[in-house]
Amino acid sequence: MSNSATSFQALRRLLRYARGYRRRIVAASACSIVNKLFDIAPEILIGVAIDVVVNQERSFVARVGFETAQQQILVLAVLTFFIWAGESLFEYLYQVLWRNLAQRLQADLRQDSYEHAQRLDMAYFESRSSGQLVATMNDDVNQLERFLDGGANAMIQVGVTVVAVGAVFFVISPLIALLAFTPIPLIIWGAFFFQRKAGPLYADVREKVGDLASRLGNNLAGIATIKSFTSEAREAERLREVSEAYVEANRRAIQVSSAFIPVIRMAILAGFLATFTVGGMLALRGDLNVGAYGVLVFLTQRLLWPLTGLAEVIDLFERAMASTRRILDLLAVPITVRDNHGASLPEPVRGEVSFERVSFRYGSSGEGVEGVSLHVPAGNTLALVGATGSGKSTLVKLLLRFYDPDSGRICIDGQPIDGVSLASLRGAIGLVSQDVYLFEGSVRDNIAYGRPQASEAEVIEAARTAEAWEFIQALPQGLDTAVGERGVRLSGGQRQRLSLARALLKDPPILVLDEATSAVDNETEAAIQRSLARIGHGRTVIMIAHRLSTIVHADEIVVIEGGRVAEHGTHDSLLAADGRYAAQWRVQTGALATADVE
């Protein structure tokens, strides 16, 4: 498919998306059309005025009832006033309508693309950089806004100019009309020629914008690592390379788009000279009214010179359509994890969890789980252990329906989780992971994230239960202390305790701890263990742990190996079985004993 067809296909897709804005689009387009009609009218009045001065009582205006030249001039003055007033009014209207439409549409596109992205399964985010997504939702949407803000009106008015001025030309002199319009096919061909050349170049520009945003986002997020390895110069050079690639992509696009105006100017000159010379000769012979000749000369400029703006319009159009394709392609990504709105888990949720011959493989790596069957009675604690990549976290992702299993099913209280709404499912589960994410804001905001309406007393109680209240009180503003981006102003242990408090305030019947104590110090681990001992009563707890000392009191321990259940039982029974768990226990306790001796 040609680039021009691709761009117009993107435009059709955009118009389908914007069908709810059709009345606004029609109103804005109508104002653009009326404004342009008023805009070309003064050139006609200039010709009429010349006709009045030259022919006076024999002028065109005299034939409609105004006999004296003075009356005719006054009539033209009144018409000029109303034409200029009308032009100004409709210019105000089309600017307001187009700009408000641009703002409304870009806001809705950004919101819709973000909400759609939130509903996509985790595999989509694992295969794409966040920088590319941010560039699509921000910079690409802004490119479309810039086109709607001025380019759409310019395209409409160029079309109106050609039609309206062409009609006047053919009424006055078909011969001169043909001469004046001769360059237009060349101009239009040139516009599409440059558009075909510019289309892929601007698509490349959009890709380079995403690469640049991704590099900036990754570097700023990893600034501590960059500093610790004194890699500032190397990362600055890598950013320079990506930035230069963006500059080079823009340079190629600019080189093509900038060549358009000089070529078109020569075509315009040919049309203007034809009108100027041939019309002048006809006027000198008396075959063409002097006033009509003036109209033709002025309208030739009005017809042809705006066509030089096609370069800028096409530039805006190509940038906008390249961005539109990226935005609408994001909106077209299918949602594989379907939400069953309206269906809920039976209340009250007891917390019984079962995996029934569940199998799942990641498309990218082929790793996953195979035929896993587990049963966790309500109020019990299940611990999952195994080597990194064995499939433990995959089971948690399947329980939360970040992915759907390839086969088998997962039930809560006997209800298959794919038959209930995501809000009901995830509302019943509290997740505390190793990689704690805190949002920029206050300590209070982060603890109350799952229940924004919670009272201060409830927030404090959750903090006490998570053994976070003591350090929160020591912070400069207590609960109102800002945690910084991703909680950078807090220690790892503090962030982990806030994450636990956040899950506790949600008060879920099922609590999932995904290696929640693996990255904290011994004191924090002991504090979290005390918290878990208190909150585990009457609540189903699923724990993933590398430190076996943290799970010795679990009701059942399951060893996952290669995506399958290798062993299961209590701590004592697994030690007695002298299998994989017992071997790992001896390694960890032996290492601890050695550390104690040292």
Coordinates of C-alpha atoms in Angstrom, one line a residue:
M1 CA 0.0 0.0 0.0
S2 CA 1.3 3.5 -0.9
N3 CA 2.3 5.9 1.8
S4 CA -0.5 8.4 0.7
A5 CA -3.1 5.6 0.9
T6 CA -1.7 4.6 4.3
S7 CA -2.0 8.2 5.5
F8 CA -5.6 8.6 4.3
Q9 CA -6.4 5.2 5.8
A10 CA -5.2 6.6 9.1
L11 CA -7.4 9.7 8.5
R12 CA -10.4 7.4 7.9
R13 CA -9.6 5.5 11.1
L14 CA -9.4 8.8 13.0
L15 CA -12.7 9.9 11.6
R16 CA -14.3 6.7 12.7
Y17 CA -12.9 7.1 16.2
A18 CA -14.1 10.7 16.2
R19 CA -17.7 10.0 15.1
G20 CA -19.0 11.4 18.4
Y21 CA -17.5 14.7 17.4
R22 CA -19.1 14.9 14.0
R23 CA -21.3 17.9 14.8
R24 CA -18.3 19.8 16.1
I25 CA -16.3 18.9 13.0
V26 CA -19.1 20.0 10.7
A27 CA -19.6 23.3 12.6
A28 CA -15.8 24.0 12.5
S29 CA -15.6 23.1 8.8
A30 CA -18.6 25.3 8.0
C31 CA -17.0 28.3 9.8
S32 CA -13.7 27.7 7.9
I33 CA -15.6 27.6 4.6
V34 CA -17.6 30.8 5.3
N35 CA -14.5 32.6 6.6
K36 CA -12.6 31.8 3.3
L37 CA -15.5 33.0 1.2
F38 CA -15.5 36.3 3.0
D39 CA -11.7 36.3 2.7
I40 CA -11.7 36.3 -1.1
A41 CA -14.5 38.8 -1.4
P42 CA -12.4 41.9 -0.9
E43 CA -10.4 41.1 -4.1
I44 CA -13.7 41.0 -6.0
L45 CA -14.7 44.3 -4.4
I46 CA -11.4 45.9 -5.5
G47 CA -12.2 44.9 -9.1
V48 CA -15.7 46.3 -8.7
A49 CA -14.3 49.5 -7.3
I50 CA -12.0 49.9 -10.3
D51 CA -15.0 49.3 -12.5
V52 CA -16.8 52.1 -10.7
V53 CA -14.0 54.5 -11.1
V54 CA -13.4 53.8 -14.8
N55 CA -17.0 53.4 -16.0
Q56 CA -19.0 55.3 -13.3
E57 CA -22.6 55.4 -14.5
R58 CA -22.0 52.5 -16.8
S59 CA -20.4 50.3 -14.1
F60 CA -21.8 47.0 -12.8
V61 CA -23.0 48.6 -9.6
A62 CA -24.9 51.2 -11.6
R63 CA -26.8 48.4 -13.3
V64 CA -28.2 47.2 -10.0
G65 CA -29.8 50.6 -9.1
F66 CA -27.0 52.9 -7.7
E67 CA -26.6 55.5 -10.4
T68 CA -24.0 58.0 -9.2
A69 CA -20.4 57.1 -8.6
Q70 CA -20.6 58.5 -5.0
Q71 CA -23.5 56.1 -4.2
Q72 CA -21.6 53.2 -5.7
I73 CA -18.5 53.9 -3.6
L74 CA -20.6 54.2 -0.4
V75 CA -22.3 50.9 -1.2
L76 CA -19.0 49.3 -1.7
A77 CA -17.8 50.8 1.6
V78 CA -20.7 49.3 3.4
L79 CA -20.2 45.9 1.8
T80 CA -16.5 46.0 2.6
F81 CA -17.4 46.7 6.3
F82 CA -19.8 43.7 6.5
I83 CA -17.4 41.5 4.6
W84 CA -14.5 42.3 6.9
A85 CA -16.8 42.0 10.0
G86 CA -18.1 38.6 8.7
E87 CA -14.6 37.4 8.0
S88 CA -13.4 38.4 11.5
L89 CA -16.5 36.8 13.1
F90 CA -16.1 33.4 11.4
E91 CA -12.3 33.4 11.9
Y92 CA -13.0 33.7 15.6
L93 CA -15.6 31.0 15.4
Y94 CA -13.5 28.5 13.5
Q95 CA -10.4 29.1 15.7
V96 CA -12.5 28.5 18.8
L97 CA -14.2 25.4 17.4
W98 CA -11.1 23.8 15.9
R99 CA -8.9 24.5 18.9
N100 CA -11.5 23.3 21.4
L101 CA -12.0 20.2 19.2
A102 CA -8.3 19.6 19.2
Q103 CA -8.1 19.9 22.9
R104 CA -11.1 17.7 23.5
L105 CA -10.0 15.1 21.0
Q106 CA -6.4 14.9 22.2
A107 CA -7.6 14.6 25.9
D108 CA -10.0 11.8 25.0
L109 CA -7.4 10.0 22.9
R110 CA -4.9 10.2 25.7
Q111 CA -7.4 9.0 28.2
D112 CA -8.8 6.2 26.0
S113 CA -5.3 5.0 25.1
Y114 CA -4.2 5.0 28.8
E115 CA -7.4 3.2 29.9
H116 CA -7.0 0.7 27.1
A117 CA -3.4 0.1 28.0
Q118 CA -4.4 -0.5 31.7
R119 CA -6.7 -3.4 30.5
L120 CA -4.0 -5.1 28.4
D121 CA -2.4 -8.2 29.8
M122 CA 1.1 -8.0 31.3
A123 CA 2.7 -9.7 28.3
Y124 CA 2.1 -6.5 26.3
F125 CA 4.1 -4.4 28.8
E126 CA 6.8 -7.0 29.1
S127 CA 7.5 -6.8 25.3
R128 CA 7.5 -3.0 25.0
S129 CA 9.4 -0.2 26.7
S130 CA 7.5 2.3 28.8
G131 CA 9.2 5.1 26.9
Q132 CA 7.5 4.1 23.7
L133 CA 4.1 4.0 25.4
V134 CA 4.7 7.4 27.0
A135 CA 5.7 8.8 23.6
T136 CA 2.5 7.5 22.0
M137 CA 0.2 8.8 24.7
N138 CA 1.9 12.2 25.0
D139 CA 4.0 13.3 22.1
D140 CA 2.0 11.5 19.4
V141 CA -1.3 12.9 20.8
N142 CA 0.3 16.3 20.8
Q143 CA 1.2 16.0 17.1
L144 CA -2.4 15.2 16.2
E145 CA -3.5 18.2 18.3
R146 CA -1.2 20.5 16.4
F147 CA -2.7 19.4 13.1
L148 CA -6.2 19.9 14.2
D149 CA -5.3 23.2 15.7
G150 CA -4.3 24.7 12.3
G151 CA -3.7 22.1 9.6
A152 CA -7.3 20.9 9.2
N153 CA -8.5 24.4 8.7
A154 CA -5.8 25.2 6.2
M155 CA -6.6 22.1 4.1
I156 CA -10.3 23.0 4.0
Q157 CA -9.6 26.6 3.1
V158 CA -7.2 25.7 0.3
G159 CA -10.0 23.5 -1.2
V160 CA -12.6 26.3 -0.8
T161 CA -10.2 28.8 -2.4
V162 CA -9.7 26.6 -5.5
V163 CA -13.4 26.0 -6.0
A164 CA -14.6 29.5 -5.3
V165 CA -11.9 31.4 -7.2
G166 CA -12.2 28.9 -10.0
A167 CA -15.9 29.6 -10.3
V168 CA -15.3 33.4 -10.5
F169 CA -12.6 32.9 -13.1
F170 CA -14.8 30.8 -15.4
V171 CA -17.6 33.3 -15.1
I172 CA -15.3 36.2 -16.1
S173 CA -13.0 34.5 -18.6
P174 CA -12.8 30.8 -19.3
L175 CA -9.6 31.3 -21.3
I176 CA -7.8 32.9 -18.4
A177 CA -9.3 30.4 -16.0
L178 CA -7.7 27.6 -18.0
L179 CA -4.3 29.4 -18.0
A180 CA -4.4 30.2 -14.3
F181 CA -5.4 26.7 -13.3
T182 CA -2.8 25.0 -15.5
P183 CA -0.2 24.9 -12.6
I184 CA -2.7 23.4 -10.1
P185 CA -2.4 19.8 -11.3
L186 CA 1.4 20.1 -11.1
I187 CA 1.0 21.6 -7.6
I188 CA -1.3 18.8 -6.5
W189 CA 1.0 16.2 -8.0
G190 CA 3.9 17.7 -6.3
A191 CA 2.0 17.7 -3.0
F192 CA 1.3 14.0 -3.2
F193 CA 4.8 13.3 -4.5
F194 CA 6.4 15.0 -1.5
Q195 CA 3.8 13.4 0.8
R196 CA 4.8 9.9 -0.4
K197 CA 8.4 10.8 0.2
A198 CA 7.8 12.4 3.6
G199 CA 5.4 9.7 5.0
P200 CA 7.9 7.0 5.9
L201 CA 10.4 9.6 7.0
Y202 CA 8.0 11.0 9.6
A203 CA 7.0 7.5 10.7
D204 CA 10.7 7.0 11.4
V205 CA 10.8 10.3 13.3
R206 CA 8.0 9.0 15.5
E207 CA 9.9 5.8 16.2
K208 CA 13.0 7.8 17.1
V209 CA 10.9 10.0 19.5
G210 CA 9.9 6.8 21.3
D211 CA 13.5 5.6 21.5
L212 CA 14.6 8.9 23.0
A213 CA 11.8 8.9 25.6
S214 CA 12.6 5.3 26.5
R215 CA 16.3 6.1 27.0
L216 CA 15.5 9.2 29.1
G217 CA 13.0 7.3 31.2
N218 CA 15.3 4.4 31.8
N219 CA 18.3 6.5 32.7
L220 CA 16.4 8.7 35.1
A221 CA 14.9 5.7 36.8
G222 CA 18.3 4.1 37.2
I223 CA 20.2 7.3 38.2
A224 CA 21.5 5.7 41.4
T225 CA 23.0 2.8 39.5
I226 CA 24.6 5.1 36.9
K227 CA 26.2 7.2 39.7
S228 CA 27.4 4.1 41.6
F229 CA 29.2 2.8 38.5
T230 CA 30.4 6.4 37.6
S231 CA 28.8 5.8 34.2
E232 CA 27.5 9.3 33.7
A233 CA 29.8 10.0 30.7
R234 CA 28.9 6.7 29.0
E235 CA 25.2 7.2 29.5
A236 CA 25.4 10.7 28.3
E237 CA 27.1 9.4 25.1
R238 CA 24.4 6.8 24.7
L239 CA 21.7 9.4 25.0
R240 CA 23.6 11.6 22.5
E241 CA 23.6 8.8 20.0
V242 CA 19.8 8.3 20.4
S243 CA 19.2 12.1 20.3
E244 CA 21.4 12.4 17.1
A245 CA 19.4 9.6 15.5
Y246 CA 16.3 11.6 16.2
V247 CA 17.9 14.8 14.8
E248 CA 19.0 12.8 11.7
A249 CA 15.5 11.4 11.1
N250 CA 14.1 14.9 11.4
R251 CA 16.8 16.3 9.0
R252 CA 15.9 13.8 6.3
A253 CA 12.2 14.7 6.7
I254 CA 12.9 18.4 6.7
Q255 CA 15.1 18.1 3.6
V256 CA 12.2 16.6 1.6
S257 CA 9.5 18.9 2.9
S258 CA 11.6 22.1 2.5
A259 CA 12.1 21.3 -1.2
F260 CA 8.3 21.6 -1.8
I261 CA 7.9 25.4 -1.6
P262 CA 10.6 26.4 -4.2
V263 CA 9.2 23.9 -6.8
I264 CA 5.7 25.1 -6.2
R265 CA 6.6 28.8 -6.3
M266 CA 7.8 28.4 -9.9
A267 CA 4.6 26.7 -10.9
I268 CA 2.6 29.5 -9.2
L269 CA 4.7 32.1 -11.1
A270 CA 3.7 30.5 -14.4
G271 CA 0.0 30.7 -13.6
F272 CA 0.3 34.3 -12.4
L273 CA 2.3 35.5 -15.5
A274 CA -0.3 33.8 -17.7
T275 CA -3.2 35.8 -16.0
F276 CA -1.1 39.0 -15.9
T277 CA -0.1 39.0 -19.6
V278 CA -3.0 37.4 -21.4
G279 CA -5.6 39.3 -19.2
G280 CA -3.7 42.5 -19.8
M281 CA -3.7 42.0 -23.5
L282 CA -7.4 41.3 -23.5
A283 CA -8.1 44.4 -21.4
L284 CA -6.1 46.6 -23.8
R285 CA -8.1 45.3 -26.8
G286 CA -11.3 46.0 -24.9
D287 CA -12.3 42.3 -24.8
L288 CA -12.1 42.3 -21.0
N289 CA -13.5 44.8 -18.5
V290 CA -10.7 46.7 -16.7
G291 CA -12.3 45.9 -13.3
A292 CA -12.7 42.2 -14.3
Y293 CA -9.0 42.3 -15.1
G294 CA -8.2 43.6 -11.7
V295 CA -10.3 40.9 -10.1
L296 CA -8.5 38.2 -12.0
V297 CA -5.0 39.6 -11.1
F298 CA -5.8 39.8 -7.4
L299 CA -7.6 36.5 -7.4
T300 CA -4.8 34.7 -9.1
Q301 CA -2.6 35.6 -6.2
R302 CA -5.4 34.6 -3.8
L303 CA -5.7 31.3 -5.7
L304 CA -2.1 30.3 -6.1
W305 CA -0.1 31.7 -3.3
P306 CA -2.0 29.9 -0.5
L307 CA -1.0 26.7 -2.3
T308 CA 2.6 27.3 -1.1
G309 CA 1.2 26.6 2.4
L310 CA 0.5 23.0 1.2
A311 CA 4.1 22.2 2.2
E312 CA 3.4 23.1 5.8
V313 CA 0.0 21.5 5.8
I314 CA 1.4 18.3 4.3
D315 CA 4.2 18.4 6.9
L316 CA 1.6 18.7 9.7
F317 CA -0.6 16.1 8.1
E318 CA 2.1 13.5 7.7
R319 CA 3.4 14.0 11.2
A320 CA -0.2 13.8 12.5
M321 CA -1.1 10.7 10.5
A322 CA 2.1 8.9 11.6
S323 CA 1.2 9.7 15.2
T324 CA -2.5 8.7 14.6
R325 CA -1.4 5.3 13.3
R326 CA 0.6 4.7 16.5
I327 CA -2.3 5.9 18.8
L328 CA -5.0 3.9 17.0
D329 CA -2.7 0.8 16.7
L330 CA -2.4 0.9 20.5
L331 CA -6.2 1.2 20.9
A332 CA -6.5 -1.7 18.5
V333 CA -4.4 -4.1 20.6
P334 CA -6.7 -6.9 21.6
I335 CA -7.5 -7.5 25.3
T336 CA -6.9 -11.1 26.0
V337 CA -7.8 -11.1 29.7
R338 CA -11.5 -10.4 29.4
D339 CA -13.3 -8.7 32.3
N340 CA -16.7 -10.2 33.3
H341 CA -18.4 -7.0 34.4
G342 CA -21.2 -7.5 36.9
A343 CA -20.2 -11.0 38.2
S344 CA -18.8 -11.1 41.7
L345 CA -17.3 -13.6 44.1
P346 CA -19.9 -14.9 46.6
E347 CA -19.9 -12.7 49.7
P348 CA -18.4 -13.0 52.2
V349 CA -15.3 -14.3 50.5
R350 CA -13.8 -17.1 52.6
G351 CA -10.5 -17.3 50.8
E352 CA -10.4 -20.9 49.6
V353 CA -8.0 -21.1 46.7
S354 CA -7.6 -24.0 44.3
F355 CA -5.4 -24.6 41.2
E356 CA -6.8 -27.4 39.1
R357 CA -4.3 -28.9 36.6
V358 CA -3.2 -25.4 35.6
S359 CA -0.8 -25.0 32.6
F360 CA 0.7 -21.8 31.1
R361 CA 3.6 -20.9 29.0
Y362 CA 5.0 -17.5 28.2
G363 CA 5.1 -16.9 24.5
S364 CA 8.5 -15.2 24.6
S365 CA 10.5 -17.7 26.6
G366 CA 8.4 -20.9 26.7
E367 CA 8.8 -21.1 30.5
G368 CA 5.8 -21.4 32.8
V369 CA 3.9 -24.0 34.8
E370 CA 2.6 -27.4 33.7
G371 CA -0.3 -29.3 35.3
V372 CA -0.1 -27.7 38.7
S373 CA -2.8 -28.6 41.2
L374 CA -3.0 -27.0 44.6
H375 CA -5.6 -26.5 47.3
V376 CA -5.5 -23.9 50.0
P377 CA -8.3 -24.1 52.5
A378 CA -9.7 -20.8 53.7
G379 CA -7.6 -19.3 56.5
N380 CA -4.6 -21.5 55.8
T381 CA -1.0 -20.4 54.8
L382 CA 0.6 -21.9 51.7
A383 CA 4.3 -21.4 51.0
L384 CA 5.8 -21.8 47.6
V385 CA 9.5 -22.4 47.3
G386 CA 11.8 -23.2 44.4
A387 CA 14.6 -21.9 42.3
T388 CA 14.4 -18.6 40.4
G389 CA 12.3 -19.2 37.2
S390 CA 10.7 -22.3 38.5
G391 CA 7.2 -20.9 38.2
K392 CA 6.3 -19.6 41.6
S393 CA 5.5 -16.0 40.6
T394 CA 3.7 -17.3 37.5
L395 CA 1.1 -18.9 39.8
V396 CA 0.6 -15.6 41.6
K397 CA 0.2 -13.8 38.2
L398 CA -2.4 -16.4 37.1
L399 CA -4.3 -16.0 40.4
L400 CA -4.5 -12.3 39.9
R401 CA -5.4 -12.9 36.2
F402 CA -2.5 -10.9 34.9
Y403 CA -2.6 -13.8 32.5
D404 CA -5.1 -16.6 31.8
P405 CA -3.9 -20.2 31.9
D406 CA -3.6 -22.2 28.7
S407 CA -5.5 -25.0 30.3
G408 CA -7.0 -25.9 33.7
R409 CA -8.7 -23.4 36.0
I410 CA -8.3 -21.5 39.2
C411 CA -11.1 -21.1 41.7
I412 CA -11.8 -19.0 44.8
D413 CA -14.4 -20.4 47.1
G414 CA -15.2 -22.9 44.3
Q415 CA -15.9 -20.0 41.8
P416 CA -13.8 -20.0 38.6
I417 CA -12.0 -16.7 38.6
D418 CA -12.5 -16.1 34.9
G419 CA -16.2 -16.0 35.6
V420 CA -16.1 -12.9 37.9
S421 CA -15.1 -9.3 37.4
L422 CA -11.5 -8.3 37.7
A423 CA -12.5 -5.8 40.4
S424 CA -14.2 -8.5 42.5
L425 CA -11.2 -10.9 42.0
R426 CA -8.4 -8.4 42.7
G427 CA -10.4 -6.7 45.4
A428 CA -10.3 -10.0 47.3
I429 CA -6.5 -10.3 47.0
G430 CA -3.8 -8.1 48.7
L431 CA -0.4 -8.3 47.0
V432 CA 2.9 -7.4 48.6
S433 CA 5.8 -8.0 46.2
Q434 CA 9.6 -7.9 46.5
D435 CA 9.7 -4.9 44.1
V436 CA 7.7 -2.4 46.0
Y437 CA 6.2 0.4 44.0
L438 CA 5.3 3.6 45.9
F439 CA 3.6 6.4 44.1
E440 CA 4.8 10.0 44.4
G441 CA 2.9 11.6 47.2
S442 CA 2.7 11.3 50.9
V443 CA 3.0 8.3 53.2
R444 CA -0.7 8.6 53.9
D445 CA -1.6 8.5 50.2
N446 CA 0.4 5.4 49.6
I447 CA -1.0 3.4 52.6
A448 CA -4.5 4.5 51.7
Y449 CA -4.0 3.7 47.9
G450 CA -6.4 0.7 48.0
R451 CA -8.9 2.5 50.2
P452 CA -8.7 6.3 49.5
Q453 CA -11.7 6.9 51.7
A454 CA -10.1 5.3 54.8
S455 CA -10.0 7.4 58.0
E456 CA -6.8 8.5 59.6
A457 CA -7.4 6.0 62.5
E458 CA -7.6 3.1 60.0
V459 CA -4.5 4.3 58.2
I460 CA -2.6 4.4 61.6
E461 CA -3.9 1.0 62.6
A462 CA -2.7 -0.5 59.4
A463 CA 0.7 1.1 59.9
R464 CA 0.9 -0.2 63.5
T465 CA 0.0 -3.8 62.3
A466 CA 2.7 -3.6 59.7
E467 CA 5.1 -2.3 62.3
A468 CA 5.6 0.9 60.2
W469 CA 4.1 3.4 62.6
E470 CA 7.2 3.9 64.7
F471 CA 9.4 5.1 61.8
I472 CA 6.5 7.1 60.3
Q473 CA 6.2 9.1 63.5
A474 CA 9.9 9.8 63.3
L475 CA 9.5 11.3 59.7
P476 CA 9.5 15.1 59.5
Q477 CA 5.8 15.4 58.6
G478 CA 4.7 12.0 59.8
L479 CA 1.9 10.6 57.6
D480 CA 2.1 13.8 55.4
T481 CA 5.8 13.2 54.5
A482 CA 6.4 13.0 50.8
V483 CA 8.0 9.7 49.8
G484 CA 9.5 10.9 46.5
E485 CA 9.2 9.2 43.1
R486 CA 9.0 5.4 43.6
G487 CA 9.6 6.0 47.4
V488 CA 13.2 7.1 46.8
R489 CA 13.3 9.1 50.1
L490 CA 12.6 5.9 52.2
S491 CA 14.8 2.9 52.9
G492 CA 14.0 -0.5 51.4
G493 CA 12.7 -1.8 54.6
Q494 CA 10.5 1.2 55.1
R495 CA 9.1 0.9 51.6
Q496 CA 8.3 -2.8 52.3
R497 CA 6.5 -2.0 55.5
L498 CA 4.4 0.6 53.8
S499 CA 3.6 -1.9 51.1
L500 CA 2.4 -4.3 53.7
A501 CA 0.4 -1.6 55.5
R502 CA -1.2 -0.7 52.1
A503 CA -2.3 -4.3 51.6
L504 CA -3.6 -4.6 55.2
L505 CA -5.7 -1.5 55.0
K506 CA -7.4 -3.1 52.0
D507 CA -8.2 -5.9 54.4
P508 CA -8.3 -8.7 51.8
P509 CA -9.4 -12.3 52.6
I510 CA -6.4 -13.5 50.6
L511 CA -2.9 -12.1 51.1
V512 CA -0.1 -12.8 48.6
L513 CA 3.5 -12.2 49.7
D514 CA 5.8 -12.5 46.7
E515 CA 9.2 -12.7 48.3
A516 CA 8.2 -9.8 50.5
T517 CA 11.1 -10.2 52.9
S518 CA 13.9 -11.2 50.6
A519 CA 15.4 -7.7 50.1
V520 CA 15.2 -6.4 53.7
D521 CA 17.5 -6.6 56.7
N522 CA 17.0 -9.1 59.6
E523 CA 15.3 -6.5 61.8
T524 CA 12.8 -5.6 59.2
E525 CA 12.2 -9.3 58.3
A526 CA 11.6 -10.0 62.0
A527 CA 9.1 -7.1 62.2
I528 CA 7.3 -8.3 59.1
Q529 CA 7.2 -11.8 60.4
R530 CA 5.6 -10.6 63.7
S531 CA 3.0 -8.7 61.6
L532 CA 2.2 -11.8 59.5
A533 CA 1.8 -13.8 62.6
R534 CA -0.9 -11.4 63.7
I535 CA -2.7 -10.9 60.4
G536 CA -2.6 -14.5 59.2
H537 CA -5.4 -15.6 61.6
G538 CA -8.6 -16.0 59.6
R539 CA -6.9 -15.0 56.4
T540 CA -5.6 -17.1 53.5
V541 CA -1.9 -16.4 53.0
I542 CA 0.1 -17.4 49.9
M543 CA 3.8 -16.8 50.4
I544 CA 6.7 -17.1 48.0
A545 CA 10.0 -17.2 49.8
H546 CA 13.6 -18.0 49.3
R547 CA 14.4 -17.8 53.1
L548 CA 13.0 -21.1 54.4
S549 CA 13.2 -19.8 57.9
T550 CA 10.2 -17.5 57.2
I551 CA 7.8 -20.3 56.2
V552 CA 8.4 -23.0 58.8
H553 CA 5.0 -22.4 60.3
A554 CA 3.1 -22.6 57.0
D555 CA 0.2 -25.1 56.9
E556 CA 1.6 -26.5 53.6
I557 CA 4.8 -26.0 51.8
V558 CA 5.0 -26.7 48.0
V559 CA 8.3 -27.1 46.2
I560 CA 8.0 -26.0 42.5
E561 CA 10.6 -27.2 40.1
G562 CA 10.6 -26.7 36.3
G563 CA 7.0 -25.5 36.5
R564 CA 5.7 -28.6 38.3
V565 CA 5.0 -29.6 41.9
A566 CA 8.0 -31.5 43.1
E567 CA 7.2 -31.9 46.8
H568 CA 4.6 -30.7 49.2
G569 CA 3.9 -31.1 52.9
T570 CA 4.6 -29.4 56.2
H571 CA 8.1 -28.3 57.3
D572 CA 8.6 -31.3 59.5
S573 CA 7.2 -33.8 56.9
L574 CA 9.4 -32.4 54.2
L575 CA 12.5 -32.6 56.4
A576 CA 11.6 -36.2 57.2
A577 CA 11.3 -37.0 53.5
D578 CA 14.9 -35.8 53.0
G579 CA 14.2 -34.5 49.5
R580 CA 14.8 -31.2 47.7
Y581 CA 13.3 -29.1 50.5
A582 CA 15.5 -30.8 53.2
A583 CA 18.6 -30.3 51.0
Q584 CA 17.8 -26.6 50.7
W585 CA 17.1 -26.3 54.4
R586 CA 20.5 -27.8 55.2
V587 CA 22.2 -25.4 52.8
Q588 CA 20.6 -22.4 54.4
T589 CA 20.9 -23.4 58.0
G590 CA 24.5 -24.5 57.4
A591 CA 25.3 -21.1 55.9
L592 CA 23.7 -19.4 58.9
A593 CA 25.7 -21.5 61.3
T594 CA 28.9 -20.8 59.5
A595 CA 28.1 -17.1 59.6
D596 CA 27.5 -17.3 63.3
V597 CA 30.9 -19.0 63.9
E598 CA 32.6 -16.3 61.9

